[in-house]
Structures are given as structure tokens and as C-alpha cells.
mmCIF file of C-alpha atoms in Angstrom:
data_model
loop_
_atom_site.group_PDB
_atom_site.id
_atom_site.type_symbol
_atom_site.label_atom_id
_atom_site.label_comp_id
_atom_site.label_asym_id
_atom_site.label_seq_id
_atom_site.Cartn_x
_atom_site.Cartn_y
_atom_site.Cartn_z
ATOM 1 C CA ALA B 26 0.000 0.000 0.000
ATOM 2 C CA ARG B 27 2.837 2.404 0.805
ATOM 3 C CA THR B 28 4.609 1.684 -2.472
ATOM 4 C CA ARG B 29 1.344 2.253 -4.347
ATOM 5 C CA ALA B 30 0.850 5.558 -2.508
ATOM 6 C CA VAL B 31 4.328 6.693 -3.562
ATOM 7 C CA GLY B 32 3.455 5.835 -7.170
ATOM 8 C CA VAL B 33 0.475 8.200 -7.240
ATOM 9 C CA ALA B 34 1.969 10.963 -5.044
ATOM 10 C CA ARG B 35 3.143 14.130 -6.771
ATOM 11 C CA GLY B 36 4.866 16.092 -4.014
ATOM 12 C CA SER B 37 8.556 16.055 -3.161
ATOM 13 C CA HIS B 38 7.935 14.352 0.198
ATOM 14 C CA ILE B 39 5.515 11.809 1.599
ATOM 15 C CA LEU B 40 4.381 11.167 5.167
ATOM 16 C CA PHE B 41 3.370 7.655 6.160
ATOM 17 C CA MET B 42 1.161 6.969 9.160
ATOM 18 C CA ASP B 43 -0.253 3.682 10.434
ATOM 19 C CA ASP B 44 -3.974 3.816 11.150
ATOM 20 C CA ASP B 45 -3.574 2.930 14.825
ATOM 21 C CA ASN B 46 -1.396 5.977 15.537
ATOM 22 C CA LEU B 47 -2.499 9.576 16.121
ATOM 23 C CA ALA B 48 -1.023 12.706 14.522
ATOM 24 C CA LEU B 49 -0.550 15.765 16.719
ATOM 25 C CA ALA B 50 -1.797 19.087 15.396
ATOM 26 C CA HIS B 51 1.658 20.453 14.509
ATOM 27 C CA GLU B 52 3.113 17.300 12.921
ATOM 28 C CA LEU B 53 3.014 18.362 9.259
ATOM 29 C CA GLU B 54 4.233 21.877 10.018
ATOM 30 C CA ARG B 55 7.223 20.696 12.069
ATOM 31 C CA PHE B 56 8.200 17.934 9.622
ATOM 32 C CA ALA B 57 8.015 20.336 6.651
ATOM 33 C CA ALA B 58 10.146 22.936 8.436
ATOM 34 C CA ALA B 59 12.725 20.299 9.391
ATOM 35 C CA ALA B 60 12.893 19.002 5.819
ATOM 36 C CA ALA B 61 13.421 22.487 4.428
ATOM 37 C CA ALA B 62 16.119 23.305 6.980
ATOM 38 C CA SER B 63 18.027 20.013 6.932
ATOM 39 C CA GLY B 64 17.746 18.578 3.428
ATOM 40 C CA ALA B 65 17.575 15.112 5.005
ATOM 41 C CA ASP B 66 16.150 12.193 3.035
ATOM 42 C CA ILE B 67 14.192 10.876 6.029
ATOM 43 C CA ILE B 68 13.072 12.736 9.130
ATOM 44 C CA THR B 69 11.738 10.716 12.037
ATOM 45 C CA CYS B 70 10.707 11.978 15.473
ATOM 46 C CA VAL B 71 10.076 10.906 19.058
ATOM 47 C CA PRO B 72 6.935 8.730 19.324
ATOM 48 C CA GLY B 73 4.613 9.707 22.142
ATOM 49 C CA GLN B 74 2.555 7.054 23.889
ATOM 50 C CA HIS B 75 -1.022 6.764 22.624
ATOM 51 C CA PRO B 76 -3.725 6.859 25.344
ATOM 52 C CA GLY B 77 -5.098 3.618 23.877
ATOM 53 C CA THR B 78 -1.876 1.705 24.575
ATOM 54 C CA ASP B 79 -2.650 -1.471 26.528
ATOM 55 C CA ILE B 80 0.594 -3.445 26.383
ATOM 56 C CA GLY B 81 4.225 -2.903 27.273
ATOM 57 C CA PRO B 82 5.891 -0.428 29.652
ATOM 58 C CA GLY B 83 4.569 3.005 30.525
ATOM 59 C CA PRO B 84 6.105 6.285 29.313
ATOM 60 C CA VAL B 85 9.797 6.801 30.029
ATOM 61 C CA ALA B 86 9.304 10.588 30.365
ATOM 62 C CA HIS B 87 6.762 13.332 29.659
ATOM 63 C CA LEU B 88 7.258 16.292 27.305
ATOM 64 C CA PRO B 89 5.131 19.420 26.809
ATOM 65 C CA GLY B 90 3.980 20.383 23.319
ATOM 66 C CA PRO B 91 1.789 22.892 21.455
ATOM 67 C CA ASP B 92 -1.144 20.571 20.683
ATOM 68 C CA PRO B 93 -4.021 21.772 22.928
ATOM 69 C CA ARG B 94 -5.617 18.306 22.889
ATOM 70 C CA HIS B 95 -2.400 16.706 24.149
ATOM 71 C CA PRO B 96 -0.419 19.454 25.941
ATOM 72 C CA VAL B 97 1.825 16.895 27.657
ATOM 73 C CA CYS B 98 2.796 13.612 25.970
ATOM 74 C CA GLY B 99 4.350 10.533 27.469
ATOM 75 C CA VAL B 100 7.450 9.434 25.561
ATOM 76 C CA ASP B 101 7.072 5.866 24.298
ATOM 77 C CA TRP B 102 10.674 5.436 23.111
ATOM 78 C CA THR B 103 13.474 7.676 21.864
ATOM 79 C CA PRO B 104 15.182 7.142 18.499
ATOM 80 C CA VAL B 105 18.628 8.734 18.312
ATOM 81 C CA GLY B 106 19.416 8.549 14.586
ATOM 82 C CA ASN B 107 21.587 6.715 12.106
ATOM 83 C CA CYS B 108 23.868 4.340 14.010
ATOM 84 C CA LEU B 109 24.068 0.969 12.273
ATOM 85 C CA ALA B 110 25.937 -0.706 15.142
ATOM 86 C CA LEU B 111 23.236 0.306 17.637
ATOM 87 C CA ALA B 112 20.481 -0.673 15.190
ATOM 88 C CA ALA B 113 21.578 -4.310 15.527
ATOM 89 C CA HIS B 114 20.494 -4.135 19.179
ATOM 90 C CA VAL B 115 17.426 -1.876 19.098
ATOM 91 C CA ASN B 116 15.484 0.380 16.746
ATOM 92 C CA CYS B 117 17.371 3.658 17.109
ATOM 93 C CA LEU B 118 16.140 4.990 13.739
ATOM 94 C CA GLY B 119 12.453 5.733 14.287
ATOM 95 C CA ASP B 120 8.990 4.653 13.230
ATOM 96 C CA CYS B 121 7.469 4.518 9.754
ATOM 97 C CA ASN B 122 5.488 7.603 10.819
ATOM 98 C CA ALA B 123 8.126 9.855 9.278
ATOM 99 C CA LEU B 124 8.680 12.264 6.403
ATOM 100 C CA TYR B 125 10.445 10.755 3.377
ATOM 101 C CA ARG B 126 11.862 12.311 0.225
ATOM 102 C CA ARG B 127 9.703 10.632 -2.393
ATOM 103 C CA SER B 128 12.488 10.258 -4.972
ATOM 104 C CA MET B 129 14.537 8.300 -2.419
ATOM 105 C CA ILE B 130 11.723 5.772 -1.963
ATOM 106 C CA VAL B 131 11.494 5.390 -5.748
ATOM 107 C CA GLU B 132 15.267 4.911 -6.016
ATOM 108 C CA MET B 133 15.108 2.174 -3.376
ATOM 109 C CA GLY B 134 12.278 0.380 -5.157
ATOM 110 C CA GLY B 135 9.747 0.947 -2.383
ATOM 111 C CA TYR B 136 9.246 -1.201 0.679
ATOM 112 C CA GLY B 137 10.748 -4.667 0.243
ATOM 113 C CA GLY B 138 11.491 -7.682 2.378
ATOM 114 C CA ASP B 139 9.439 -10.756 3.147
ATOM 115 C CA ARG B 140 5.728 -9.955 2.773
ATOM 116 C CA ARG B 141 5.019 -12.054 5.871
ATOM 117 C CA SER B 142 7.159 -9.712 7.977
ATOM 118 C CA SER B 143 5.522 -7.031 10.124
ATOM 119 C CA PHE B 144 8.757 -5.008 10.473
ATOM 120 C CA GLU B 145 8.986 -3.724 6.909
ATOM 121 C CA ASP B 146 9.189 -0.166 8.220
ATOM 122 C CA PHE B 147 12.300 -0.783 10.344
ATOM 123 C CA ARG B 148 13.849 -2.833 7.539
ATOM 124 C CA PHE B 149 13.284 0.052 5.113
ATOM 125 C CA LEU B 150 14.800 2.646 7.466
ATOM 126 C CA LEU B 151 17.779 0.358 8.062
ATOM 127 C CA GLN B 152 18.231 -0.256 4.329
ATOM 128 C CA ALA B 153 18.129 3.484 3.627
ATOM 129 C CA ALA B 154 20.705 4.163 6.328
ATOM 130 C CA ALA B 155 22.942 1.357 5.048
ATOM 131 C CA CYS B 156 22.726 2.809 1.522
ATOM 132 C CA GLY B 157 23.969 6.171 2.750
ATOM 133 C CA TYR B 158 20.733 8.144 2.711
ATOM 134 C CA ARG B 159 20.560 10.827 5.362
ATOM 135 C CA LEU B 160 18.236 10.128 8.288
ATOM 136 C CA GLU B 161 17.682 12.725 11.018
ATOM 137 C CA VAL B 162 15.570 12.585 14.177
ATOM 138 C CA LEU B 163 13.511 15.640 15.082
ATOM 139 C CA PRO B 164 13.672 15.647 18.914
ATOM 140 C CA GLU B 165 9.972 16.346 19.391
ATOM 141 C CA VAL B 166 6.829 14.274 19.909
ATOM 142 C CA LEU B 167 4.799 14.667 16.702
ATOM 143 C CA PHE B 168 2.533 11.619 16.876
ATOM 144 C CA LEU B 169 1.237 9.139 19.443
ATOM 145 C CA TYR B 170 2.282 5.525 18.978
ATOM 146 C CA ARG B 171 -0.218 2.873 20.013
ATOM 147 C CA ARG B 172 0.906 -0.509 21.341
ATOM 148 C CA HIS B 173 -2.071 -2.830 21.550
ATOM 149 C CA ARG B 174 -3.075 -6.461 21.703
ATOM 150 C CA GLN B 175 -4.373 -6.612 18.138
ATOM 151 C CA SER B 176 -1.238 -5.093 16.603
ATOM 152 C CA ARG B 177 0.135 -7.094 13.695
ATOM 153 C CA SER B 178 3.642 -6.817 15.142
ATOM 154 C CA MET B 179 2.448 -8.631 18.269
ATOM 155 C CA ARG B 180 0.571 -11.400 16.522
ATOM 156 C CA GLU B 181 2.206 -12.435 13.246
ATOM 157 C CA ASN B 182 5.499 -14.167 12.410
ATOM 158 C CA LEU B 183 7.429 -12.518 15.211
ATOM 159 C CA PHE B 184 10.721 -14.404 14.779
ATOM 160 C CA LEU B 185 10.662 -14.157 10.974
ATOM 161 C CA SER B 186 9.945 -10.422 11.237
ATOM 162 C CA HIS B 187 12.971 -9.823 13.438
ATOM 163 C CA VAL B 188 15.275 -11.861 11.194
ATOM 164 C CA ASP B 189 14.012 -10.226 8.002
ATOM 165 C CA SER B 190 14.472 -6.751 9.469
ATOM 166 C CA LEU B 191 18.192 -7.455 9.967
ATOM 167 C CA ARG B 192 18.927 -8.342 6.338
ATOM 168 C CA PRO B 193 20.309 -4.898 5.414
ATOM 169 C CA LEU B 194 22.936 -5.357 8.131
ATOM 170 C CA ALA B 195 23.541 -9.002 7.273
ATOM 171 C CA GLU B 196 24.278 -8.071 3.662
ATOM 172 C CA MET B 197 27.107 -5.835 4.897
ATOM 173 C CA LEU B 198 28.803 -8.692 6.791
ATOM 174 C CA PRO B 199 30.538 -11.936 5.824
ATOM 175 C CA SER B 200 28.144 -14.839 6.339
ATOM 176 C CA GLN B 201 30.169 -16.250 9.240
ATOM 177 C CA PHE B 202 29.220 -13.180 11.313
ATOM 178 C CA TRP B 203 25.460 -13.833 11.050
ATOM 179 C CA PRO B 204 25.391 -15.619 14.459
ATOM 180 C CA LEU B 205 26.998 -12.572 16.103
ATOM 181 C CA LEU B 206 24.370 -10.308 14.577
ATOM 182 C CA LEU B 207 21.543 -12.555 15.795
ATOM 183 C CA THR B 208 23.128 -12.717 19.249
ATOM 184 C CA ALA B 209 23.347 -8.922 19.447
ATOM 185 C CA HIS B 210 19.705 -8.673 18.423
ATOM 186 C CA GLY B 211 18.530 -11.390 20.808
ATOM 187 C CA PRO B 212 17.526 -9.220 23.814
ATOM 188 C CA TRP B 213 15.285 -7.016 21.615
ATOM 189 C CA TYR B 214 13.562 -10.106 20.218
ATOM 190 C CA GLN B 215 13.161 -11.602 23.690
ATOM 191 C CA ARG B 216 11.538 -8.412 25.041
ATOM 192 C CA HIS B 217 9.142 -8.334 22.097
ATOM 193 C CA ALA B 218 8.364 -12.042 22.392
ATOM 194 C CA GLY B 219 7.773 -11.642 26.142
ATOM 195 C CA ASN B 220 5.215 -8.883 25.576
ATOM 196 C CA ALA B 221 3.477 -10.952 22.905
ATOM 197 C CA ALA B 222 3.422 -14.054 25.144
ATOM 198 C CA GLU B 223 1.666 -12.111 27.904
ATOM 199 C CA GLU B 224 -1.285 -11.713 25.575
ATOM 200 C CA GLY B 225 -1.539 -15.397 24.689
ATOM 201 C CA PRO B 226 -1.119 -16.988 21.231
ATOM 202 C CA GLY B 227 -1.849 -14.714 18.277
#
């Protein structure tokens, strides 16, 4: 669906948003200003915690913002930017709810990976970073990220999704280092699997 959207879009940039997340009132304005000022290919931001979240840990901090409906937002997690070594351990890049230069998505051939995977967004961000595209994190909460029991990432092909998401890194390494990559990634997978297990089989 995202690749099809890129095919019919006509602007220089495109903003993706999953339907279980919530945009704050200033999201488009702040993303557009950041794109104009930075020239980055991808701009992500800090995900706030959606009030409908019903799984996982609570907010790690709270930040004020200009949206009158949500004047203070709990921080769900904090991406720090393009660091491939850290990305083997945890998603430090951001969520698919980000602003992308449309021509970059076309150059990369759209979202790829195994169609059974639910981490195509992280895989795409990682592939873009590995290819040398510029990714920046706007240090503001611009949308609210919902973790919930019916989320596809909690219910479908969890192990395959984690492995598939690492392929951009694996392709940069000799094959004998694959076990080291999987070992580094293990704690992230275990945390995710633990949360999913609390909700029963999906």
C-alpha cells in the first residue's frame, strides 16, 4: 500500500502513518520545516505514547507540546538517529510515521522484504541508512504511537519479522558473522516475544 501511494503521489515528500497511531496538530508543520532546513532524506521523530496503549511499559518521560488536545505527551521510546551498530540491538532509527523524500523511496524500489514480515518499516529505514541516505531525528513528539493487543507486530510471524528486518545489516557482513548479529539482536527479540506471550497466542 505504501509503495502504491508513492506511485500516485506528486509532491517532493511523503508522510506515512499507520492507522492505529495519532497525529498531533503540529506534525506536518514541524516535519516540513525540518525538511526544508536540513535537506535530510528521512526525518523521524520521538513517538509519544497513545492513550489507547494497553501493552508494554509506561512512558519513560513526559514532554510538553503545542497541541491543545495533548499538551503533555508521554514518551514511548526515543530514536537517536543513524547508528548501524546500535540498530543491531534496538530500533534507534524511528517509526514509519516519518517524512520521506519521495524520490529516495522510488530509487530504493519501495518497501521490500518478506511480505510475511511485520517489520517492513524498520527494515526500510535500516536499508536506507545502510545505503547512505541521510536520516535525522527531530527531537519532538509529533505523533502518538499505540501498542495494543491486536497489533500485527504482536501477533504475526514474530521471529521471521525480526530476522528479516536485519537483512540490510547481514548483507554488509561476511556470512560467518550472522550468528553474532543474531546474538546482538537477541535481547530485543526476547523483550518483544515476552510482551506478545503475555497476551496469549496470536
